[in-house]
PDB file of N, CA and C in Angstrom:
ATOM      1  N   MET A   1       0.865  -1.167   0.000  1.00  0.00           N
ATOM      2  CA  MET A   1       0.000   0.000   0.000  1.00  0.00           C
ATOM      3  C   MET A   1       0.909   1.227   0.000  1.00  0.00           C
ATOM      4  N   GLY A   2       0.796   2.081  -1.016  1.00  0.00           N
ATOM      5  CA  GLY A   2       1.631   3.271  -1.117  1.00  0.00           C
ATOM      6  C   GLY A   2       0.952   4.467  -0.485  1.00  0.00           C
ATOM      7  N   ASN A   3       1.638   5.578  -0.495  1.00  0.00           N
ATOM      8  CA  ASN A   3       1.054   6.812   0.031  1.00  0.00           C
ATOM      9  C   ASN A   3      -0.189   7.182  -0.749  1.00  0.00           C
ATOM     10  N   GLY A   4      -1.183   7.696  -0.073  1.00  0.00           N
ATOM     11  CA  GLY A   4      -2.417   8.106  -0.718  1.00  0.00           C
ATOM     12  C   GLY A   4      -3.450   7.006  -0.805  1.00  0.00           C
ATOM     13  N   ALA A   5      -3.100   5.777  -0.425  1.00  0.00           N
ATOM     14  CA  ALA A   5      -4.060   4.675  -0.474  1.00  0.00           C
ATOM     15  C   ALA A   5      -5.095   4.863   0.622  1.00  0.00           C
ATOM     16  N   ILE A   6      -6.250   4.248   0.428  1.00  0.00           N
ATOM     17  CA  ILE A   6      -7.310   4.344   1.423  1.00  0.00           C
ATOM     18  C   ILE A   6      -7.613   2.945   1.950  1.00  0.00           C
ATOM     19  N   PRO A   7      -6.910   2.517   3.001  1.00  0.00           N
ATOM     20  CA  PRO A   7      -7.179   1.197   3.579  1.00  0.00           C
ATOM     21  C   PRO A   7      -8.461   1.218   4.399  1.00  0.00           C
ATOM     22  N   GLN A   8      -8.984   0.068   4.709  1.00  0.00           N
ATOM     23  CA  GLN A   8     -10.176  -0.056   5.523  1.00  0.00           C
ATOM     24  C   GLN A   8      -9.786  -0.578   6.898  1.00  0.00           C
ATOM     25  N   MET A   9     -10.358   0.008   7.948  1.00  0.00           N
ATOM     26  CA  MET A   9     -10.182  -0.496   9.305  1.00  0.00           C
ATOM     27  C   MET A   9     -11.577  -0.743   9.841  1.00  0.00           C
ATOM     28  N   GLY A  10     -11.966  -1.993   9.908  1.00  0.00           N
ATOM     29  CA  GLY A  10     -13.343  -2.288  10.279  1.00  0.00           C
ATOM     30  C   GLY A  10     -14.245  -1.755   9.189  1.00  0.00           C
ATOM     31  N   ASN A  11     -15.215  -0.936   9.560  1.00  0.00           N
ATOM     32  CA  ASN A  11     -16.087  -0.342   8.555  1.00  0.00           C
ATOM     33  C   ASN A  11     -15.763   1.134   8.337  1.00  0.00           C
ATOM     34  N   GLN A  12     -14.582   1.594   8.791  1.00  0.00           N
ATOM     35  CA  GLN A  12     -14.183   2.986   8.632  1.00  0.00           C
ATOM     36  C   GLN A  12     -13.052   3.091   7.628  1.00  0.00           C
ATOM     37  N   GLU A  13     -13.117   4.138   6.779  1.00  0.00           N
ATOM     38  CA  GLU A  13     -12.015   4.432   5.887  1.00  0.00           C
ATOM     39  C   GLU A  13     -10.933   5.157   6.665  1.00  0.00           C
ATOM     40  N   VAL A  14      -9.689   4.857   6.361  1.00  0.00           N
ATOM     41  CA  VAL A  14      -8.571   5.565   6.964  1.00  0.00           C
ATOM     42  C   VAL A  14      -7.824   6.245   5.825  1.00  0.00           C
ATOM     43  N   LEU A  15      -7.763   7.577   5.861  1.00  0.00           N
ATOM     44  CA  LEU A  15      -7.065   8.310   4.824  1.00  0.00           C
ATOM     45  C   LEU A  15      -5.587   8.361   5.157  1.00  0.00           C
ATOM     46  N   VAL A  16      -4.754   8.052   4.179  1.00  0.00           N
ATOM     47  CA  VAL A  16      -3.322   8.036   4.390  1.00  0.00           C
ATOM     48  C   VAL A  16      -2.706   9.112   3.513  1.00  0.00           C
ATOM     49  N   GLY A  17      -1.916   9.994   4.110  1.00  0.00           N
ATOM     50  CA  GLY A  17      -1.251  11.051   3.358  1.00  0.00           C
ATOM     51  C   GLY A  17       0.213  10.727   3.195  1.00  0.00           C
ATOM     52  N   THR A  18       0.985  11.711   2.808  1.00  0.00           N
ATOM     53  CA  THR A  18       2.414  11.557   2.633  1.00  0.00           C
ATOM     54  C   THR A  18       3.108  11.708   3.974  1.00  0.00           C
ATOM     55  N   VAL A  19       3.990  10.787   4.319  1.00  0.00           N
ATOM     56  CA  VAL A  19       4.726  10.845   5.580  1.00  0.00           C
ATOM     57  C   VAL A  19       5.752  11.967   5.488  1.00  0.00           C
ATOM     58  N   ILE A  20       5.686  12.918   6.422  1.00  0.00           N
ATOM     59  CA  ILE A  20       6.650  14.024   6.437  1.00  0.00           C
ATOM     60  C   ILE A  20       7.587  13.935   7.633  1.00  0.00           C
ATOM     61  N   SER A  21       7.262  13.080   8.603  1.00  0.00           N
ATOM     62  CA  SER A  21       8.098  12.925   9.786  1.00  0.00           C
ATOM     63  C   SER A  21       7.784  11.574  10.408  1.00  0.00           C
ATOM     64  N   GLU A  22       8.815  10.961  10.968  1.00  0.00           N
ATOM     65  CA  GLU A  22       8.612   9.666  11.616  1.00  0.00           C
ATOM     66  C   GLU A  22       9.601   9.551  12.760  1.00  0.00           C
ATOM     67  N   PHE A  23       9.117   9.164  13.944  1.00  0.00           N
ATOM     68  CA  PHE A  23       9.981   9.046  15.105  1.00  0.00           C
ATOM     69  C   PHE A  23       9.320   8.156  16.139  1.00  0.00           C
ATOM     70  N   ASP A  24      10.116   7.636  17.066  1.00  0.00           N
ATOM     71  CA  ASP A  24       9.608   6.825  18.163  1.00  0.00           C
ATOM     72  C   ASP A  24       9.486   7.698  19.399  1.00  0.00           C
ATOM     73  N   VAL A  25       8.510   7.392  20.243  1.00  0.00           N
ATOM     74  CA  VAL A  25       8.312   8.141  21.476  1.00  0.00           C
ATOM     75  C   VAL A  25       8.168   7.185  22.643  1.00  0.00           C
ATOM     76  N   LYS A  26       8.418   7.700  23.825  1.00  0.00           N
ATOM     77  CA  LYS A  26       8.211   6.937  25.056  1.00  0.00           C
ATOM     78  C   LYS A  26       7.329   7.788  25.950  1.00  0.00           C
ATOM     79  N   ALA A  27       6.276   7.206  26.460  1.00  0.00           N
ATOM     80  CA  ALA A  27       5.391   7.935  27.360  1.00  0.00           C
ATOM     81  C   ALA A  27       6.134   8.271  28.644  1.00  0.00           C
ATOM     82  N   ASP A  28       5.899   9.483  29.164  1.00  0.00           N
ATOM     83  CA  ASP A  28       6.536   9.863  30.420  1.00  0.00           C
ATOM     84  C   ASP A  28       5.765   9.265  31.591  1.00  0.00           C
ATOM     85  N   GLU A  29       6.136   9.642  32.815  1.00  0.00           N
ATOM     86  CA  GLU A  29       5.511   9.049  34.008  1.00  0.00           C
ATOM     87  C   GLU A  29       4.021   9.357  34.108  1.00  0.00           C
ATOM     88  N   ARG A  30       3.567  10.407  33.398  1.00  0.00           N
ATOM     89  CA  ARG A  30       2.139  10.741  33.404  1.00  0.00           C
ATOM     90  C   ARG A  30       1.435  10.251  32.140  1.00  0.00           C
ATOM     91  N   LYS A  31       2.069   9.329  31.419  1.00  0.00           N
ATOM     92  CA  LYS A  31       1.512   8.700  30.211  1.00  0.00           C
ATOM     93  C   LYS A  31       1.316   9.701  29.076  1.00  0.00           C
ATOM     94  N   ARG A  32       2.224  10.689  28.964  1.00  0.00           N
ATOM     95  CA  ARG A  32       2.153  11.690  27.903  1.00  0.00           C
ATOM     96  C   ARG A  32       3.317  11.471  26.953  1.00  0.00           C
ATOM     97  N   PHE A  33       3.139  11.915  25.726  1.00  0.00           N
ATOM     98  CA  PHE A  33       4.261  11.949  24.795  1.00  0.00           C
ATOM     99  C   PHE A  33       4.162  13.212  23.967  1.00  0.00           C
ATOM    100  N   THR A  34       5.276  13.570  23.340  1.00  0.00           N
ATOM    101  CA  THR A  34       5.373  14.817  22.609  1.00  0.00           C
ATOM    102  C   THR A  34       5.362  14.554  21.113  1.00  0.00           C
ATOM    103  N   ILE A  35       4.608  15.359  20.389  1.00  0.00           N
ATOM    104  CA  ILE A  35       4.617  15.309  18.932  1.00  0.00           C
ATOM    105  C   ILE A  35       5.608  16.365  18.469  1.00  0.00           C
ATOM    106  N   ARG A  36       6.701  15.926  17.870  1.00  0.00           N
ATOM    107  CA  ARG A  36       7.723  16.863  17.412  1.00  0.00           C
ATOM    108  C   ARG A  36       7.239  17.601  16.179  1.00  0.00           C
ATOM    109  N   GLN A  37       7.521  18.874  16.123  1.00  0.00           N
ATOM    110  CA  GLN A  37       7.185  19.723  14.984  1.00  0.00           C
ATOM    111  C   GLN A  37       5.714  19.602  14.598  1.00  0.00           C
ATOM    112  N   ALA A  38       4.837  19.606  15.597  1.00  0.00           N
ATOM    113  CA  ALA A  38       3.400  19.501  15.345  1.00  0.00           C
ATOM    114  C   ALA A  38       2.935  20.701  14.532  1.00  0.00           C
ATOM    115  N   ALA A  39       2.151  20.436  13.502  1.00  0.00           N
ATOM    116  CA  ALA A  39       1.671  21.500  12.620  1.00  0.00           C
ATOM    117  C   ALA A  39       0.495  22.256  13.231  1.00  0.00           C
ATOM    118  N   PHE A  40      -0.185  21.657  14.193  1.00  0.00           N
ATOM    119  CA  PHE A  40      -1.365  22.268  14.792  1.00  0.00           C
ATOM    120  C   PHE A  40      -1.227  22.282  16.304  1.00  0.00           C
ATOM    121  N   GLU A  41      -1.974  23.173  16.938  1.00  0.00           N
ATOM    122  CA  GLU A  41      -1.946  23.263  18.398  1.00  0.00           C
ATOM    123  C   GLU A  41      -2.924  22.274  19.035  1.00  0.00           C
ATOM    124  N   HIS A  42      -4.038  21.994  18.351  1.00  0.00           N
ATOM    125  CA  HIS A  42      -5.076  21.109  18.898  1.00  0.00           C
ATOM    126  C   HIS A  42      -5.291  19.918  17.978  1.00  0.00           C
ATOM    127  N   TYR A  43      -5.502  18.752  18.576  1.00  0.00           N
ATOM    128  CA  TYR A  43      -5.780  17.530  17.832  1.00  0.00           C
ATOM    129  C   TYR A  43      -6.942  16.789  18.482  1.00  0.00           C
ATOM    130  N   HIS A  44      -7.725  16.111  17.666  1.00  0.00           N
ATOM    131  CA  HIS A  44      -8.732  15.176  18.158  1.00  0.00           C
ATOM    132  C   HIS A  44      -8.054  13.809  18.133  1.00  0.00           C
ATOM    133  N   VAL A  45      -8.070  13.099  19.250  1.00  0.00           N
ATOM    134  CA  VAL A  45      -7.365  11.827  19.364  1.00  0.00           C
ATOM    135  C   VAL A  45      -8.374  10.706  19.538  1.00  0.00           C
ATOM    136  N   MET A  46      -8.191   9.646  18.764  1.00  0.00           N
ATOM    137  CA  MET A  46      -8.990   8.443  18.939  1.00  0.00           C
ATOM    138  C   MET A  46      -8.046   7.313  19.345  1.00  0.00           C
ATOM    139  N   VAL A  47      -8.371   6.628  20.449  1.00  0.00           N
ATOM    140  CA  VAL A  47      -7.575   5.518  20.952  1.00  0.00           C
ATOM    141  C   VAL A  47      -8.356   4.242  20.672  1.00  0.00           C
ATOM    142  N   PHE A  48      -7.728   3.302  20.002  1.00  0.00           N
ATOM    143  CA  PHE A  48      -8.381   2.060  19.623  1.00  0.00           C
ATOM    144  C   PHE A  48      -8.004   0.935  20.575  1.00  0.00           C
ATOM    145  N   ASP A  49      -8.836  -0.102  20.615  1.00  0.00           N
ATOM    146  CA  ASP A  49      -8.620  -1.196  21.558  1.00  0.00           C
ATOM    147  C   ASP A  49      -7.327  -1.967  21.291  1.00  0.00           C
ATOM    148  N   ASP A  50      -6.764  -1.861  20.094  1.00  0.00           N
ATOM    149  CA  ASP A  50      -5.504  -2.546  19.820  1.00  0.00           C
ATOM    150  C   ASP A  50      -4.294  -1.679  20.176  1.00  0.00           C
ATOM    151  N   GLY A  51      -4.542  -0.475  20.735  1.00  0.00           N
ATOM    152  CA  GLY A  51      -3.466   0.382  21.205  1.00  0.00           C
ATOM    153  C   GLY A  51      -3.036   1.465  20.236  1.00  0.00           C
ATOM    154  N   HIS A  52      -3.507   1.422  18.994  1.00  0.00           N
ATOM    155  CA  HIS A  52      -3.060   2.473  18.073  1.00  0.00           C
ATOM    156  C   HIS A  52      -3.886   3.733  18.272  1.00  0.00           C
ATOM    157  N   LEU A  53      -3.274   4.858  17.926  1.00  0.00           N
ATOM    158  CA  LEU A  53      -3.892   6.165  18.077  1.00  0.00           C
ATOM    159  C   LEU A  53      -4.090   6.789  16.710  1.00  0.00           C
ATOM    160  N   GLU A  54      -5.127   7.588  16.595  1.00  0.00           N
ATOM    161  CA  GLU A  54      -5.366   8.347  15.379  1.00  0.00           C
ATOM    162  C   GLU A  54      -5.563   9.792  15.795  1.00  0.00           C
ATOM    163  N   LEU A  55      -4.796  10.694  15.201  1.00  0.00           N
ATOM    164  CA  LEU A  55      -4.880  12.117  15.529  1.00  0.00           C
ATOM    165  C   LEU A  55      -5.376  12.881  14.313  1.00  0.00           C
ATOM    166  N   HIS A  56      -6.313  13.769  14.534  1.00  0.00           N
ATOM    167  CA  HIS A  56      -6.842  14.618  13.472  1.00  0.00           C
ATOM    168  C   HIS A  56      -6.689  16.064  13.917  1.00  0.00           C
ATOM    169  N   PRO A  57      -6.064  16.918  13.089  1.00  0.00           N
ATOM    170  CA  PRO A  57      -5.878  18.311  13.491  1.00  0.00           C
ATOM    171  C   PRO A  57      -7.204  19.028  13.649  1.00  0.00           C
ATOM    172  N   ARG A  58      -7.258  19.927  14.611  1.00  0.00           N
ATOM    173  CA  ARG A  58      -8.448  20.733  14.862  1.00  0.00           C
ATOM    174  C   ARG A  58      -8.061  22.198  14.876  1.00  0.00           C
ATOM    175  N   LEU A  59      -8.805  23.003  14.156  1.00  0.00           N
ATOM    176  CA  LEU A  59      -8.641  24.443  14.208  1.00  0.00           C
ATOM    177  C   LEU A  59      -9.731  24.964  15.126  1.00  0.00           C
ATOM    178  N   MET A  60      -9.346  25.514  16.253  1.00  0.00           N
ATOM    179  CA  MET A  60     -10.315  25.982  17.231  1.00  0.00           C
ATOM    180  C   MET A  60     -10.682  27.433  16.925  1.00  0.00           C
ATOM    181  N   VAL A  61     -11.949  27.745  17.080  1.00  0.00           N
ATOM    182  CA  VAL A  61     -12.416  29.115  16.876  1.00  0.00           C
ATOM    183  C   VAL A  61     -13.099  29.582  18.146  1.00  0.00           C
ATOM    184  N   ASP A  62     -13.115  30.874  18.332  1.00  0.00           N
ATOM    185  CA  ASP A  62     -13.778  31.450  19.496  1.00  0.00           C
ATOM    186  C   ASP A  62     -15.280  31.294  19.320  1.00  0.00           C
ATOM    187  N   ALA A  63     -15.904  30.556  20.197  1.00  0.00           N
ATOM    188  CA  ALA A  63     -17.334  30.271  20.083  1.00  0.00           C
ATOM    189  C   ALA A  63     -18.193  31.330  20.760  1.00  0.00           C
ATOM    190  N   THR A  64     -17.604  32.438  21.156  1.00  0.00           N
ATOM    191  CA  THR A  64     -18.355  33.473  21.840  1.00  0.00           C
ATOM    192  C   THR A  64     -19.270  34.198  20.861  1.00  0.00           C
ATOM    193  N   ILE A  65     -20.547  34.154  21.130  1.00  0.00           N
ATOM    194  CA  ILE A  65     -21.540  34.867  20.332  1.00  0.00           C
ATOM    195  C   ILE A  65     -22.289  35.786  21.284  1.00  0.00           C
ATOM    196  N   SER A  66     -22.459  37.025  20.871  1.00  0.00           N
ATOM    197  CA  SER A  66     -23.093  37.993  21.764  1.00  0.00           C
ATOM    198  C   SER A  66     -24.559  37.614  22.006  1.00  0.00           C
ATOM    199  N   ARG A  67     -25.082  38.074  23.126  1.00  0.00           N
ATOM    200  CA  ARG A  67     -26.505  37.839  23.450  1.00  0.00           C
ATOM    201  C   ARG A  67     -27.394  38.448  22.385  1.00  0.00           C
ATOM    202  N   ARG A  68     -26.974  39.594  21.853  1.00  0.00           N
ATOM    203  CA  ARG A  68     -27.765  40.268  20.815  1.00  0.00           C
ATOM    204  C   ARG A  68     -27.829  39.405  19.545  1.00  0.00           C
ATOM    205  N   ALA A  69     -26.695  38.809  19.161  1.00  0.00           N
ATOM    206  CA  ALA A  69     -26.672  37.954  17.977  1.00  0.00           C
ATOM    207  C   ALA A  69     -27.528  36.707  18.198  1.00  0.00           C
ATOM    208  N   LEU A  70     -27.434  36.105  19.388  1.00  0.00           N
ATOM    209  CA  LEU A  70     -28.254  34.927  19.699  1.00  0.00           C
ATOM    210  C   LEU A  70     -29.743  35.275  19.671  1.00  0.00           C
ATOM    211  N   ALA A  71     -30.101  36.436  20.222  1.00  0.00           N
ATOM    212  CA  ALA A  71     -31.506  36.870  20.217  1.00  0.00           C
ATOM    213  C   ALA A  71     -31.995  37.070  18.779  1.00  0.00           C
ATOM    214  N   GLY A  72     -31.133  37.629  17.923  1.00  0.00           N
ATOM    215  CA  GLY A  72     -31.494  37.805  16.517  1.00  0.00           C
ATOM    216  C   GLY A  72     -31.714  36.487  15.811  1.00  0.00           C
ATOM    217  N   MET A  73     -30.857  35.490  16.099  1.00  0.00           N
ATOM    218  CA  MET A  73     -31.032  34.166  15.498  1.00  0.00           C
ATOM    219  C   MET A  73     -32.317  33.509  15.988  1.00  0.00           C
ATOM    220  N   ASP A  74     -32.586  33.636  17.288  1.00  0.00           N
ATOM    221  CA  ASP A  74     -33.821  33.075  17.843  1.00  0.00           C
ATOM    222  C   ASP A  74     -35.047  33.699  17.176  1.00  0.00           C
ATOM    223  N   GLN A  75     -35.017  35.002  16.975  1.00  0.00           N
ATOM    224  CA  GLN A  75     -36.135  35.696  16.336  1.00  0.00           C
ATOM    225  C   GLN A  75     -36.286  35.260  14.886  1.00  0.00           C
ATOM    226  N   ALA A  76     -35.170  35.092  14.176  1.00  0.00           N
ATOM    227  CA  ALA A  76     -35.221  34.654  12.778  1.00  0.00           C
ATOM    228  C   ALA A  76     -35.835  33.258  12.659  1.00  0.00           C
ATOM    229  N   VAL A  77     -35.465  32.353  13.561  1.00  0.00           N
ATOM    230  CA  VAL A  77     -36.028  31.001  13.542  1.00  0.00           C
ATOM    231  C   VAL A  77     -37.512  31.046  13.873  1.00  0.00           C
ATOM    232  N   ALA A  78     -37.894  31.853  14.862  1.00  0.00           N
ATOM    233  CA  ALA A  78     -39.313  31.985  15.215  1.00  0.00           C
ATOM    234  C   ALA A  78     -40.109  32.532  14.034  1.00  0.00           C
ATOM    235  N   ASN A  79     -39.573  33.547  13.347  1.00  0.00           N
ATOM    236  CA  ASN A  79     -40.243  34.088  12.163  1.00  0.00           C
ATOM    237  C   ASN A  79     -40.408  33.018  11.087  1.00  0.00           C
ATOM    238  N   TYR A  80     -39.367  32.248  10.850  1.00  0.00           N
ATOM    239  CA  TYR A  80     -39.424  31.188   9.838  1.00  0.00           C
ATOM    240  C   TYR A  80     -40.488  30.149  10.207  1.00  0.00           C
ATOM    241  N   CYS A  81     -40.494  29.735  11.458  1.00  0.00           N
ATOM    242  CA  CYS A  81     -41.466  28.723  11.901  1.00  0.00           C
ATOM    243  C   CYS A  81     -42.906  29.216  11.777  1.00  0.00           C
ATOM    244  N   GLU A  82     -43.102  30.513  11.913  1.00  0.00           N
ATOM    245  CA  GLU A  82     -44.441  31.098  11.811  1.00  0.00           C
ATOM    246  C   GLU A  82     -44.787  31.516  10.386  1.00  0.00           C
ATOM    247  N   GLY A  83     -43.893  31.230   9.458  1.00  0.00           N
ATOM    248  CA  GLY A  83     -44.167  31.541   8.057  1.00  0.00           C
ATOM    249  C   GLY A  83     -43.891  32.971   7.659  1.00  0.00           C
ATOM    250  N   ARG A  84     -43.285  33.742   8.542  1.00  0.00           N
ATOM    251  CA  ARG A  84     -42.955  35.139   8.209  1.00  0.00           C
ATOM    252  C   ARG A  84     -41.565  35.152   7.566  1.00  0.00           C
ATOM    253  N   VAL A  85     -41.563  35.041   6.244  1.00  0.00           N
ATOM    254  CA  VAL A  85     -40.301  34.996   5.506  1.00  0.00           C
ATOM    255  C   VAL A  85     -40.347  36.013   4.372  1.00  0.00           C
ATOM    256  N   GLY A  86     -39.183  36.400   3.901  1.00  0.00           N
ATOM    257  CA  GLY A  86     -39.087  37.371   2.811  1.00  0.00           C
ATOM    258  C   GLY A  86     -39.258  36.708   1.453  1.00  0.00           C
ATOM    259  N   GLU A  87     -39.110  37.527   0.426  1.00  0.00           N
ATOM    260  CA  GLU A  87     -39.188  37.028  -0.941  1.00  0.00           C
ATOM    261  C   GLU A  87     -38.030  36.070  -1.199  1.00  0.00           C
ATOM    262  N   GLY A  88     -38.268  35.166  -2.141  1.00  0.00           N
ATOM    263  CA  GLY A  88     -37.207  34.248  -2.537  1.00  0.00           C
ATOM    264  C   GLY A  88     -36.071  34.987  -3.221  1.00  0.00           C
ATOM    265  N   LEU A  89     -34.889  34.416  -3.188  1.00  0.00           N
ATOM    266  CA  LEU A  89     -33.707  35.031  -3.764  1.00  0.00           C
ATOM    267  C   LEU A  89     -33.573  34.603  -5.219  1.00  0.00           C
ATOM    268  N   ASP A  90     -33.378  35.565  -6.133  1.00  0.00           N
ATOM    269  CA  ASP A  90     -33.189  35.281  -7.552  1.00  0.00           C
ATOM    270  C   ASP A  90     -31.703  35.024  -7.779  1.00  0.00           C
ATOM    271  N   VAL A  91     -31.317  33.750  -7.734  1.00  0.00           N
ATOM    272  CA  VAL A  91     -29.909  33.377  -7.847  1.00  0.00           C
ATOM    273  C   VAL A  91     -29.363  33.737  -9.224  1.00  0.00           C
ATOM    274  N   ALA A  92     -30.171  33.587 -10.265  1.00  0.00           N
ATOM    275  CA  ALA A  92     -29.713  33.910 -11.615  1.00  0.00           C
ATOM    276  C   ALA A  92     -29.306  35.377 -11.714  1.00  0.00           C
ATOM    277  N   ALA A  93     -30.064  36.266 -11.078  1.00  0.00           N
ATOM    278  CA  ALA A  93     -29.727  37.684 -11.104  1.00  0.00           C
ATOM    279  C   ALA A  93     -28.408  37.941 -10.374  1.00  0.00           C
ATOM    280  N   LEU A  94     -28.173  37.240  -9.284  1.00  0.00           N
ATOM    281  CA  LEU A  94     -26.912  37.392  -8.558  1.00  0.00           C
ATOM    282  C   LEU A  94     -25.744  36.870  -9.382  1.00  0.00           C
ATOM    283  N   GLU A  95     -25.937  35.730 -10.062  1.00  0.00           N
ATOM    284  CA  GLU A  95     -24.877  35.177 -10.905  1.00  0.00           C
ATOM    285  C   GLU A  95     -24.545  36.134 -12.040  1.00  0.00           C
ATOM    286  N   ALA A  96     -25.586  36.742 -12.647  1.00  0.00           N
ATOM    287  CA  ALA A  96     -25.361  37.705 -13.725  1.00  0.00           C
ATOM    288  C   ALA A  96     -24.600  38.909 -13.200  1.00  0.00           C
ATOM    289  N   LEU A  97     -24.934  39.353 -12.007  1.00  0.00           N
ATOM    290  CA  LEU A  97     -24.247  40.484 -11.401  1.00  0.00           C
ATOM    291  C   LEU A  97     -22.783  40.150 -11.126  1.00  0.00           C
ATOM    292  N   ALA A  98     -22.525  38.931 -10.671  1.00  0.00           N
ATOM    293  CA  ALA A  98     -21.160  38.507 -10.360  1.00  0.00           C
ATOM    294  C   ALA A  98     -20.320  38.355 -11.627  1.00  0.00           C
ATOM    295  N   ASP A  99     -20.957  38.035 -12.758  1.00  0.00           N
ATOM    296  CA  ASP A  99     -20.229  37.844 -14.017  1.00  0.00           C
ATOM    297  C   ASP A  99     -19.910  39.140 -14.739  1.00  0.00           C
ATOM    298  N   ARG A 100     -20.460  40.272 -14.290  1.00  0.00           N
ATOM    299  CA  ARG A 100     -20.214  41.556 -14.955  1.00  0.00           C
ATOM    300  C   ARG A 100     -18.744  41.961 -14.803  1.00  0.00           C
ATOM    301  N   ASP A 101     -18.248  42.655 -15.799  1.00  0.00           N
ATOM    302  CA  ASP A 101     -16.835  43.085 -15.791  1.00  0.00           C
ATOM    303  C   ASP A 101     -16.641  44.493 -15.241  1.00  0.00           C
ATOM    304  N   ASP A 102     -17.705  45.238 -15.004  1.00  0.00           N
ATOM    305  CA  ASP A 102     -17.529  46.627 -14.559  1.00  0.00           C
ATOM    306  C   ASP A 102     -17.349  46.763 -13.116  1.00  0.00           C
TER     307      ASP A 102
END
């Protein structure tokens, strides 16, 4: 199996990329290990019953939304549920506008 192959593990696909780094690690006394030259600050880790680990990079964003924004979203959903909605959007007109050269 070469780089880029998609092997199967159980009923899950495992995507394989190009290896850019390879090294051995030893867990410290608190069962931690270090990822050298990690490209991301946060990872989602899956630990499997056979002992192997799978790490997926995570880009974290600030989830803070103001009370005013939340209230606006709540009102928009309430309006939608009650059938108070605006006119439909003419996508063709927007596409024509986007294609203009001026």
